[in-house]
Amino acid sequence: MPTTRHVPLSLLLLIALTPPASAFNMMLNTNLAVYWGQDSYGASNPSDSAHWQQDISYYCADDAIDTFPIAFLNEFYSTGGLPSINLANTCNNVDKPVFPGTAMPDCSFLVAGIQACQKKGKIITISLGGATGAIGFSDDTQAKTFAQTIWDLFLGGSSNTRPFGSAVLDGIDLDIEGGSQTGYTAFVTTLRGLMANGNKQYYITAAPQCPFPDAYLGQTLNAVGFDAVYVQFYNNWCGLTNYNNPNAWNFGTWDNWAKTVSPNPNVKVYIGAPASSAAAGSGYVDPSTFANIIQQIQSQYSSFGGVMLWDASQAYANGRYDLAIKAALTGGGGTGTSNPPTTTNGGGTTTPSTPQTSSSSSSSCGGVAAWQSSKTYVSGDQVSYNGHLWTAQWWTLGDVPGGIAGVWVDKGSCST
């Protein structure tokens, strides 16, 4: 597993000087949630150090991602009666010190990064479970006690064993993929009560599988109000690749649940998707295909809240797939900060400057098609526009060459 790298001073300064972003709004249908913590790309590509998982603040450098569920709190009850977390190469109980008498790693070095993201208007939650988590409750009493533990360790409570130190997370996410449904309703209900008496807004989300009802959280989803569900439309027969199959794609079923069954009639339903073809066994679709799906779902279903991606490392390694999806969610209008951070060979980060035009140079545009506002382009694609040759730096749809988005590099005027 790669060793931990800390956020560069240059990126911290960039974040500090960035104007405050608007507050997170769960009621929008343009939100993007991306899991961070497991370094799924780096785990399967150990030689590609340029795309190993970075500090969480690295992924907050622009406006693409709105929500970061930290993955995962993978053990509910471990040494000393406390849970434990595993954040892959960033923080785990093997490579990092643990609190005495427990298996909980001290990840307090992440405080600055978490708080920097929050200051930019993003919400950071802790995700409980995962595909290999040691999770579950024996009864409601145990679940209620565990809710207090989570409140004290990660949210508005207090404890000497807070893994993220003074950072107060914005809520929890339940990615429960095994065990029984015992206790989860009591757990969420108790946590809701604690949050109601807190001094800020908290959120509770879940990541059910797309087959309805969910085998592990179905009863809880029907009994307690969630703010959003990140439905996993991948690794299942109802995944994104079956969007055009009316007997498989079932977003409408989840929309109906949101409006007629959920105790929270304003609950938002997200399309959960892999951020690259290697991020899941099935369900990945290219940005252009996904953009078309998003536009149709946005217009059809009022419960639609946005997209969830697994995970940040895969999205960045896949040509900033997150930027492409955010552009699709916002109608191709970009993501605010136009130039994404790039990674140096040493793992540090820099922010590329806005591309400069070079009208004095001459480039042949013979055979290069004119730019089209309705066409999707990816990194390396070339177009002609206003007598110049332009090359795309990353995925783009509707961004005019020479415009403020900074997507296109001017290669010079076309020779005759």
CSV table of C-alpha atoms in Angstrom, one decimal:
chain,number,residue,atom,x,y,z
A,1,MET,CA,0.0,0.0,0.0
A,2,PRO,CA,1.4,3.5,-0.9
A,3,THR,CA,2.7,5.6,2.0
A,4,THR,CA,0.9,8.7,3.2
A,5,ARG,CA,1.5,12.0,1.6
A,6,HIS,CA,0.6,15.3,3.2
A,7,VAL,CA,-1.1,18.2,1.5
A,8,PRO,CA,1.5,20.6,0.0
A,9,LEU,CA,1.9,24.1,1.5
A,10,SER,CA,1.1,25.6,-1.9
A,11,LEU,CA,-2.3,24.0,-2.0
A,12,LEU,CA,-3.1,25.1,1.5
A,13,LEU,CA,-2.3,28.7,0.5
A,14,LEU,CA,-4.4,28.4,-2.6
A,15,ILE,CA,-7.4,27.1,-0.5
A,16,ALA,CA,-6.8,29.9,2.1
A,17,LEU,CA,-6.9,32.6,-0.6
A,18,THR,CA,-10.0,31.2,-2.4
A,19,PRO,CA,-13.2,33.2,-1.7
A,20,PRO,CA,-15.8,31.4,0.4
A,21,ALA,CA,-18.2,29.3,-1.6
A,22,SER,CA,-22.0,29.3,-1.2
A,23,ALA,CA,-23.4,27.0,1.5
A,24,PHE,CA,-24.3,23.4,0.5
A,25,ASN,CA,-27.9,23.0,-0.5
A,26,MET,CA,-29.4,19.5,-0.4
A,27,MET,CA,-32.5,20.7,-2.3
A,28,LEU,CA,-30.6,21.2,-5.6
A,29,ASN,CA,-30.5,18.6,-8.4
A,30,THR,CA,-27.0,19.4,-9.4
A,31,ASN,CA,-25.0,18.0,-6.4
A,32,LEU,CA,-22.1,15.7,-6.8
A,33,ALA,CA,-21.1,13.3,-4.0
A,34,VAL,CA,-17.7,11.5,-4.3
A,35,TYR,CA,-16.4,9.0,-1.8
A,36,TRP,CA,-12.9,9.6,-0.5
A,37,GLY,CA,-10.7,7.4,1.7
A,38,GLN,CA,-10.2,4.0,0.0
A,39,ASP,CA,-7.7,5.0,-2.8
A,40,SER,CA,-9.3,2.3,-5.0
A,41,TYR,CA,-7.2,3.4,-8.0
A,42,GLY,CA,-3.9,3.4,-6.1
A,43,ALA,CA,-4.6,0.0,-4.6
A,44,SER,CA,-4.9,-1.6,-8.0
A,45,ASN,CA,-2.2,0.6,-9.7
A,46,PRO,CA,0.6,0.8,-7.2
A,47,SER,CA,3.1,1.9,-9.8
A,48,ASP,CA,1.1,5.0,-10.9
A,49,SER,CA,2.1,7.3,-8.0
A,50,ALA,CA,0.8,10.3,-9.8
A,51,HIS,CA,-2.7,9.2,-9.0
A,52,TRP,CA,-2.4,7.8,-5.5
A,53,GLN,CA,-4.9,9.2,-3.1
A,54,GLN,CA,-4.1,12.7,-1.8
A,55,ASP,CA,-5.2,14.6,1.2
A,56,ILE,CA,-8.9,15.4,1.1
A,57,SER,CA,-8.3,19.1,0.6
A,58,TYR,CA,-6.6,18.3,-2.7
A,59,TYR,CA,-10.0,17.3,-4.1
A,60,CYS,CA,-11.7,20.5,-2.8
A,61,ALA,CA,-9.5,22.8,-4.9
A,62,ASP,CA,-12.4,23.5,-7.3
A,63,ASP,CA,-16.2,23.4,-7.3
A,64,ALA,CA,-16.8,20.0,-8.9
A,65,ILE,CA,-17.5,18.0,-5.7
A,66,ASP,CA,-20.1,19.1,-3.2
A,67,THR,CA,-20.1,16.1,-0.7
A,68,PHE,CA,-17.3,13.9,0.5
A,69,PRO,CA,-18.4,10.7,2.4
A,70,ILE,CA,-15.2,9.5,4.1
A,71,ALA,CA,-14.8,5.7,3.6
A,72,PHE,CA,-15.0,3.8,5.8
A,73,LEU,CA,-15.7,3.3,9.5
A,74,ASN,CA,-15.4,-0.4,8.8
A,75,GLU,CA,-15.7,-1.9,12.3
A,76,PHE,CA,-18.5,-1.0,14.7
A,77,TYR,CA,-17.0,-2.8,17.7
A,78,SER,CA,-13.2,-3.3,18.0
A,79,THR,CA,-10.6,-3.2,20.7
A,80,GLY,CA,-11.6,-1.2,23.7
A,81,GLY,CA,-15.3,-1.2,22.7
A,82,LEU,CA,-14.8,1.6,20.1
A,83,PRO,CA,-15.2,1.4,16.4
A,84,SER,CA,-12.3,1.6,14.0
A,85,ILE,CA,-11.7,3.3,10.6
A,86,ASN,CA,-9.5,2.5,7.7
A,87,LEU,CA,-8.7,5.1,5.1
A,88,ALA,CA,-6.3,3.1,3.0
A,89,ASN,CA,-2.9,4.8,2.4
A,90,THR,CA,-4.0,7.9,4.3
A,91,CYS,CA,-4.9,6.6,7.7
A,92,ASN,CA,-5.4,3.2,9.2
A,93,ASN,CA,-4.6,1.4,12.4
A,94,VAL,CA,-1.5,-0.4,11.0
A,95,ASP,CA,0.5,2.6,9.7
A,96,LYS,CA,-0.8,5.2,12.2
A,97,PRO,CA,-0.7,5.5,16.0
A,98,VAL,CA,-3.9,4.3,17.7
A,99,PHE,CA,-5.6,5.7,20.8
A,100,PRO,CA,-4.4,3.7,23.8
A,101,GLY,CA,-6.4,0.6,24.5
A,102,THR,CA,-8.3,0.9,21.2
A,103,ALA,CA,-7.9,0.1,17.5
A,104,MET,CA,-9.0,3.6,16.5
A,105,PRO,CA,-6.2,5.3,14.5
A,106,ASP,CA,-5.4,8.9,15.3
A,107,CYS,CA,-6.0,10.7,12.0
A,108,SER,CA,-6.0,14.2,13.5
A,109,PHE,CA,-3.5,15.4,10.9
A,110,LEU,CA,-6.5,15.5,8.6
A,111,VAL,CA,-8.2,18.3,10.5
A,112,ALA,CA,-6.8,21.1,8.4
A,113,GLY,CA,-7.9,19.4,5.1
A,114,ILE,CA,-11.4,18.6,6.4
A,115,GLN,CA,-12.0,22.1,7.7
A,116,ALA,CA,-10.6,23.7,4.5
A,117,CYS,CA,-13.2,21.7,2.5
A,118,GLN,CA,-16.0,22.8,4.9
A,119,LYS,CA,-15.0,26.4,4.5
A,120,LYS,CA,-15.5,26.1,0.8
A,121,GLY,CA,-19.1,25.1,1.3
A,122,LYS,CA,-18.6,21.4,1.0
A,123,ILE,CA,-20.0,18.8,3.5
A,124,ILE,CA,-17.9,16.0,4.9
A,125,THR,CA,-19.5,12.9,6.4
A,126,ILE,CA,-18.3,9.6,7.7
A,127,SER,CA,-19.5,6.5,5.9
A,128,LEU,CA,-20.2,3.4,8.0
A,129,GLY,CA,-19.8,0.0,6.5
A,130,GLY,CA,-18.4,-0.8,3.1
A,131,ALA,CA,-18.2,-4.1,1.3
A,132,THR,CA,-16.0,-5.8,3.9
A,133,GLY,CA,-17.1,-4.1,7.1
A,134,ALA,CA,-17.5,-5.8,10.5
A,135,ILE,CA,-20.8,-4.2,11.3
A,136,GLY,CA,-24.2,-4.7,12.8
A,137,PHE,CA,-26.2,-4.6,16.0
A,138,SER,CA,-27.5,-7.3,18.3
A,139,ASP,CA,-30.5,-5.2,19.4
A,140,ASP,CA,-31.9,-1.7,19.6
A,141,THR,CA,-30.2,-0.9,22.9
A,142,GLN,CA,-26.8,-1.5,21.4
A,143,ALA,CA,-27.7,0.6,18.4
A,144,LYS,CA,-28.8,3.5,20.5
A,145,THR,CA,-25.5,3.4,22.5
A,146,PHE,CA,-23.6,3.3,19.3
A,147,ALA,CA,-25.4,6.4,18.0
A,148,GLN,CA,-24.1,8.3,21.0
A,149,THR,CA,-20.6,7.0,20.3
A,150,ILE,CA,-20.7,8.2,16.7
A,151,TRP,CA,-22.0,11.6,17.9
A,152,ASP,CA,-19.1,11.9,20.4
A,153,LEU,CA,-16.4,10.7,18.1
A,154,PHE,CA,-17.2,12.5,14.8
A,155,LEU,CA,-20.0,15.0,15.2
A,156,GLY,CA,-21.2,17.5,17.9
A,157,GLY,CA,-20.2,15.5,21.0
A,158,SER,CA,-16.9,15.2,22.8
A,159,SER,CA,-14.4,12.5,23.5
A,160,ASN,CA,-10.7,11.9,24.1
A,161,THR,CA,-10.6,9.5,21.1
A,162,ARG,CA,-11.9,11.7,18.3
A,163,PRO,CA,-10.0,10.4,15.2
A,164,PHE,CA,-10.3,13.7,13.3
A,165,GLY,CA,-9.6,15.8,16.4
A,166,SER,CA,-11.4,19.2,16.5
A,167,ALA,CA,-13.0,18.7,13.1
A,168,VAL,CA,-16.8,18.4,13.4
A,169,LEU,CA,-18.1,16.3,10.5
A,170,ASP,CA,-21.4,17.2,8.8
A,171,GLY,CA,-23.2,13.9,9.2
A,172,ILE,CA,-23.0,10.2,8.5
A,173,ASP,CA,-23.5,7.9,5.5
A,174,LEU,CA,-24.7,4.3,5.8
A,175,ASP,CA,-23.1,2.0,3.2
A,176,ILE,CA,-24.4,-1.3,4.7
A,177,GLU,CA,-23.7,-4.2,2.4
A,178,GLY,CA,-24.1,-7.2,4.8
A,179,GLY,CA,-25.7,-8.5,8.0
A,180,SER,CA,-29.2,-8.0,9.4
A,181,GLN,CA,-31.4,-5.0,9.6
A,182,THR,CA,-31.6,-5.2,13.3
A,183,GLY,CA,-31.0,-1.9,15.2
A,184,TYR,CA,-30.5,0.5,12.3
A,185,THR,CA,-33.8,2.2,12.7
A,186,ALA,CA,-33.1,2.8,16.4
A,187,PHE,CA,-29.5,3.9,15.5
A,188,VAL,CA,-30.7,6.6,13.0
A,189,THR,CA,-33.6,7.7,15.1
A,190,THR,CA,-31.3,8.3,18.1
A,191,LEU,CA,-28.7,10.1,16.0
A,192,ARG,CA,-31.5,12.3,14.6
A,193,GLY,CA,-32.4,13.3,18.1
A,194,LEU,CA,-28.8,14.2,18.9
A,195,MET,CA,-28.4,16.2,15.7
A,196,ALA,CA,-31.6,18.1,16.3
A,197,ASN,CA,-30.0,19.6,19.4
A,198,GLY,CA,-26.7,20.3,17.7
A,199,ASN,CA,-25.5,23.8,16.8
A,200,LYS,CA,-25.3,23.3,13.0
A,201,GLN,CA,-27.0,21.4,10.1
A,202,TYR,CA,-26.3,17.7,10.0
A,203,TYR,CA,-27.1,15.2,7.3
A,204,ILE,CA,-27.9,11.4,7.1
A,205,THR,CA,-27.5,9.6,3.8
A,206,ALA,CA,-27.5,6.0,2.7
A,207,ALA,CA,-26.0,4.1,-0.2
A,208,PRO,CA,-28.5,1.3,-1.0
A,209,GLN,CA,-28.1,-1.1,-3.9
A,210,CYS,CA,-30.5,-0.4,-6.8
A,211,PRO,CA,-32.6,-3.6,-6.4
A,212,PHE,CA,-35.7,-2.5,-4.5
A,213,PRO,CA,-36.2,-2.7,-1.6
A,214,ASP,CA,-32.6,-2.7,-0.3
A,215,ALA,CA,-31.8,-6.0,1.5
A,216,TYR,CA,-29.9,-4.3,4.4
A,217,LEU,CA,-31.5,-0.9,4.9
A,218,GLY,CA,-35.0,-1.2,3.4
A,219,GLN,CA,-36.9,-1.2,6.7
A,220,THR,CA,-34.9,1.7,8.0
A,221,LEU,CA,-35.3,3.8,4.9
A,222,ASN,CA,-39.1,3.3,5.2
A,223,ALA,CA,-39.1,4.2,9.0
A,224,VAL,CA,-36.8,7.2,9.4
A,225,GLY,CA,-36.2,10.3,7.3
A,226,PHE,CA,-33.0,10.4,5.3
A,227,ASP,CA,-31.7,13.5,3.5
A,228,ALA,CA,-30.5,11.6,0.5
A,229,VAL,CA,-29.9,8.1,-0.9
A,230,TYR,CA,-26.9,7.4,-3.1
A,231,VAL,CA,-28.4,4.5,-4.9
A,232,GLN,CA,-25.7,2.2,-6.3
A,233,PHE,CA,-26.7,1.7,-10.0
A,234,TYR,CA,-23.7,-0.5,-10.6
A,235,ASN,CA,-22.7,-4.1,-9.9
A,236,ASN,CA,-26.4,-4.9,-10.3
A,237,TRP,CA,-28.8,-5.9,-13.1
A,238,CYS,CA,-30.5,-2.4,-12.6
A,239,GLY,CA,-27.2,-0.6,-13.3
A,240,LEU,CA,-26.5,2.3,-15.6
A,241,THR,CA,-25.6,0.1,-18.5
A,242,ASN,CA,-29.2,-1.1,-18.6
A,243,TYR,CA,-30.6,2.4,-18.7
A,244,ASN,CA,-32.5,1.8,-21.9
A,245,ASN,CA,-34.0,-1.5,-20.6
A,246,PRO,CA,-37.4,-0.7,-19.0
A,247,ASN,CA,-37.4,-4.0,-17.3
A,248,ALA,CA,-34.1,-3.3,-15.5
A,249,TRP,CA,-33.5,0.4,-15.0
A,250,ASN,CA,-35.6,1.4,-11.9
A,251,PHE,CA,-34.9,5.0,-10.9
A,252,GLY,CA,-38.7,5.5,-11.2
A,253,THR,CA,-39.2,3.0,-8.4
A,254,TRP,CA,-36.9,4.9,-6.1
A,255,ASP,CA,-38.6,8.2,-7.1
A,256,ASN,CA,-41.9,6.7,-6.1
A,257,TRP,CA,-40.5,5.5,-2.8
A,258,ALA,CA,-39.1,9.1,-2.2
A,259,LYS,CA,-42.5,10.7,-2.8
A,260,THR,CA,-44.9,8.2,-1.3
A,261,VAL,CA,-43.1,6.1,1.3
A,262,SER,CA,-40.1,7.9,2.8
A,263,PRO,CA,-40.9,9.8,6.0
A,264,ASN,CA,-39.0,12.7,4.4
A,265,PRO,CA,-41.0,13.6,1.3
A,266,ASN,CA,-38.1,15.9,0.3
A,267,VAL,CA,-35.5,13.1,0.3
A,268,LYS,CA,-33.1,13.3,-2.7
A,269,VAL,CA,-32.3,10.3,-4.9
A,270,TYR,CA,-28.8,10.2,-6.4
A,271,ILE,CA,-27.5,8.1,-9.3
A,272,GLY,CA,-24.6,6.2,-7.9
A,273,ALA,CA,-22.0,5.3,-10.5
A,274,PRO,CA,-18.4,4.1,-10.9
A,275,ALA,CA,-15.9,6.9,-11.7
A,276,SER,CA,-14.1,4.6,-14.2
A,277,SER,CA,-14.4,1.3,-15.8
A,278,ALA,CA,-12.0,-0.2,-13.2
A,279,ALA,CA,-13.9,1.2,-10.2
A,280,ALA,CA,-16.6,-1.5,-10.3
A,281,GLY,CA,-17.4,-4.8,-11.9
A,282,SER,CA,-20.1,-3.3,-14.0
A,283,GLY,CA,-22.1,-0.1,-14.5
A,284,TYR,CA,-19.6,2.3,-15.9
A,285,VAL,CA,-20.7,4.6,-18.8
A,286,ASP,CA,-18.7,7.2,-20.6
A,287,PRO,CA,-19.2,10.9,-19.8
A,288,SER,CA,-21.2,11.6,-23.0
A,289,THR,CA,-23.6,8.7,-22.3
A,290,PHE,CA,-23.9,9.7,-18.6
A,291,ALA,CA,-24.6,13.3,-19.6
A,292,ASN,CA,-27.6,12.3,-21.7
A,293,ILE,CA,-28.9,10.1,-18.9
A,294,ILE,CA,-28.6,12.9,-16.4
A,295,GLN,CA,-30.4,15.4,-18.6
A,296,GLN,CA,-33.3,13.0,-19.0
A,297,ILE,CA,-33.6,12.1,-15.3
A,298,GLN,CA,-33.4,15.8,-14.2
A,299,SER,CA,-36.3,16.6,-16.4
A,300,GLN,CA,-38.4,13.6,-15.4
A,301,TYR,CA,-38.0,13.1,-11.7
A,302,SER,CA,-38.3,15.8,-9.0
A,303,SER,CA,-36.6,13.6,-6.4
A,304,PHE,CA,-33.4,13.6,-8.4
A,305,GLY,CA,-30.6,15.2,-6.3
A,306,GLY,CA,-27.5,14.6,-8.3
A,307,VAL,CA,-24.8,11.9,-8.8
A,308,MET,CA,-22.6,9.9,-6.4
A,309,LEU,CA,-19.3,8.6,-7.7
A,310,TRP,CA,-17.0,5.8,-6.4
A,311,ASP,CA,-14.4,7.1,-5.8
A,312,ALA,CA,-12.2,10.3,-5.9
A,313,SER,CA,-9.0,8.5,-6.9
A,314,GLN,CA,-10.7,6.8,-9.8
A,315,ALA,CA,-12.3,10.0,-11.0
A,316,TYR,CA,-9.1,11.9,-11.0
A,317,ALA,CA,-7.2,9.1,-12.7
A,318,ASN,CA,-9.9,8.9,-15.4
A,319,GLY,CA,-9.3,12.4,-16.8
A,320,ARG,CA,-11.2,14.2,-14.1
A,321,TYR,CA,-14.5,12.3,-14.6
A,322,ASP,CA,-15.9,14.2,-11.8
A,323,LEU,CA,-15.6,17.5,-13.8
A,324,ALA,CA,-17.4,15.9,-16.7
A,325,ILE,CA,-20.3,14.8,-14.6
A,326,LYS,CA,-20.5,18.1,-12.7
A,327,ALA,CA,-20.7,19.9,-16.1
A,328,ALA,CA,-23.5,17.6,-17.2
A,329,LEU,CA,-25.4,18.2,-13.9
A,330,THR,CA,-25.1,22.0,-14.3
A,331,GLY,CA,-25.9,22.0,-18.0
A,332,GLY,CA,-22.4,22.3,-19.3
A,333,GLY,CA,-21.8,25.5,-17.4
A,334,GLY,CA,-18.5,24.4,-15.8
A,335,THR,CA,-17.7,24.0,-12.2
A,336,GLY,CA,-16.6,27.4,-10.9
A,337,THR,CA,-12.9,27.1,-10.7
A,338,SER,CA,-12.0,26.2,-14.3
A,339,ASN,CA,-8.5,24.9,-14.0
A,340,PRO,CA,-8.2,21.6,-12.1
A,341,PRO,CA,-5.1,20.9,-10.0
A,342,THR,CA,-2.5,18.7,-11.6
A,343,THR,CA,-0.2,16.2,-9.9
A,344,THR,CA,3.6,16.4,-10.2
A,345,ASN,CA,5.7,13.2,-10.4
A,346,GLY,CA,6.5,13.7,-6.7
A,347,GLY,CA,2.9,13.7,-5.6
A,348,GLY,CA,2.6,17.4,-5.0
A,349,THR,CA,0.1,19.6,-6.6
A,350,THR,CA,0.2,22.8,-8.7
A,351,THR,CA,-2.6,24.8,-10.2
A,352,PRO,CA,-2.1,25.4,-14.0
A,353,SER,CA,-2.4,29.0,-15.2
A,354,THR,CA,-5.0,30.0,-17.7
A,355,PRO,CA,-3.8,29.0,-21.2
A,356,GLN,CA,-2.3,31.9,-23.1
A,357,THR,CA,-3.1,32.4,-26.8
A,358,SER,CA,-0.2,32.7,-29.3
A,359,SER,CA,-1.7,34.3,-32.4
A,360,SER,CA,1.7,34.9,-33.8
A,361,SER,CA,2.3,31.2,-34.4
A,362,SER,CA,0.8,29.3,-37.3
A,363,SER,CA,-0.9,25.9,-37.2
A,364,SER,CA,-2.5,23.9,-40.0
A,365,CYS,CA,-6.2,23.3,-39.5
A,366,GLY,CA,-6.6,21.2,-42.6
A,367,GLY,CA,-9.1,18.4,-41.9
A,368,VAL,CA,-9.8,19.6,-38.3
A,369,ALA,CA,-13.6,20.0,-37.8
A,370,ALA,CA,-15.0,23.2,-36.5
A,371,TRP,CA,-16.0,23.4,-32.8
A,372,GLN,CA,-19.6,22.4,-32.0
A,373,SER,CA,-21.4,23.5,-28.9
A,374,SER,CA,-23.4,20.3,-28.7
A,375,LYS,CA,-20.5,17.9,-29.0
A,376,THR,CA,-18.5,16.3,-26.2
A,377,TYR,CA,-14.7,16.6,-26.4
A,378,VAL,CA,-12.1,14.8,-24.3
A,379,SER,CA,-8.4,15.6,-23.5
A,380,GLY,CA,-6.4,15.9,-26.8
A,381,ASP,CA,-9.3,16.5,-29.1
A,382,GLN,CA,-8.7,19.3,-31.6
A,383,VAL,CA,-11.1,21.8,-33.2
A,384,SER,CA,-10.9,24.9,-35.3
A,385,TYR,CA,-12.6,28.1,-34.1
A,386,ASN,CA,-12.3,31.7,-35.2
A,387,GLY,CA,-9.4,30.9,-37.4
A,388,HIS,CA,-7.4,29.1,-34.7
A,389,LEU,CA,-6.5,25.6,-33.9
A,390,TRP,CA,-7.5,24.5,-30.3
A,391,THR,CA,-6.7,21.5,-28.2
A,392,ALA,CA,-8.9,20.3,-25.3
A,393,GLN,CA,-7.1,19.8,-21.9
A,394,TRP,CA,-9.9,17.7,-20.4
A,395,TRP,CA,-13.5,16.6,-20.9
A,396,THR,CA,-15.7,19.5,-22.1
A,397,LEU,CA,-19.2,20.1,-23.4
A,398,GLY,CA,-20.4,23.6,-24.5
A,399,ASP,CA,-17.2,25.5,-23.4
A,400,VAL,CA,-16.3,28.0,-26.1
A,401,PRO,CA,-12.6,27.9,-27.2
A,402,GLY,CA,-11.0,31.0,-25.7
A,403,GLY,CA,-13.7,31.4,-23.1
A,404,ILE,CA,-13.4,31.8,-19.4
A,405,ALA,CA,-13.5,28.0,-18.7
A,406,GLY,CA,-9.9,27.6,-19.8
A,407,VAL,CA,-10.5,24.2,-21.2
A,408,TRP,CA,-9.0,24.9,-24.6
A,409,VAL,CA,-5.3,25.6,-25.5
A,410,ASP,CA,-4.8,27.9,-28.5
A,411,LYS,CA,-2.3,26.3,-30.8
A,412,GLY,CA,-2.1,29.3,-33.1
A,413,SER,CA,-3.8,30.7,-36.2
A,414,CYS,CA,-4.7,28.3,-39.0
A,415,SER,CA,-2.3,28.4,-42.0
A,416,THR,CA,-3.9,28.9,-45.4
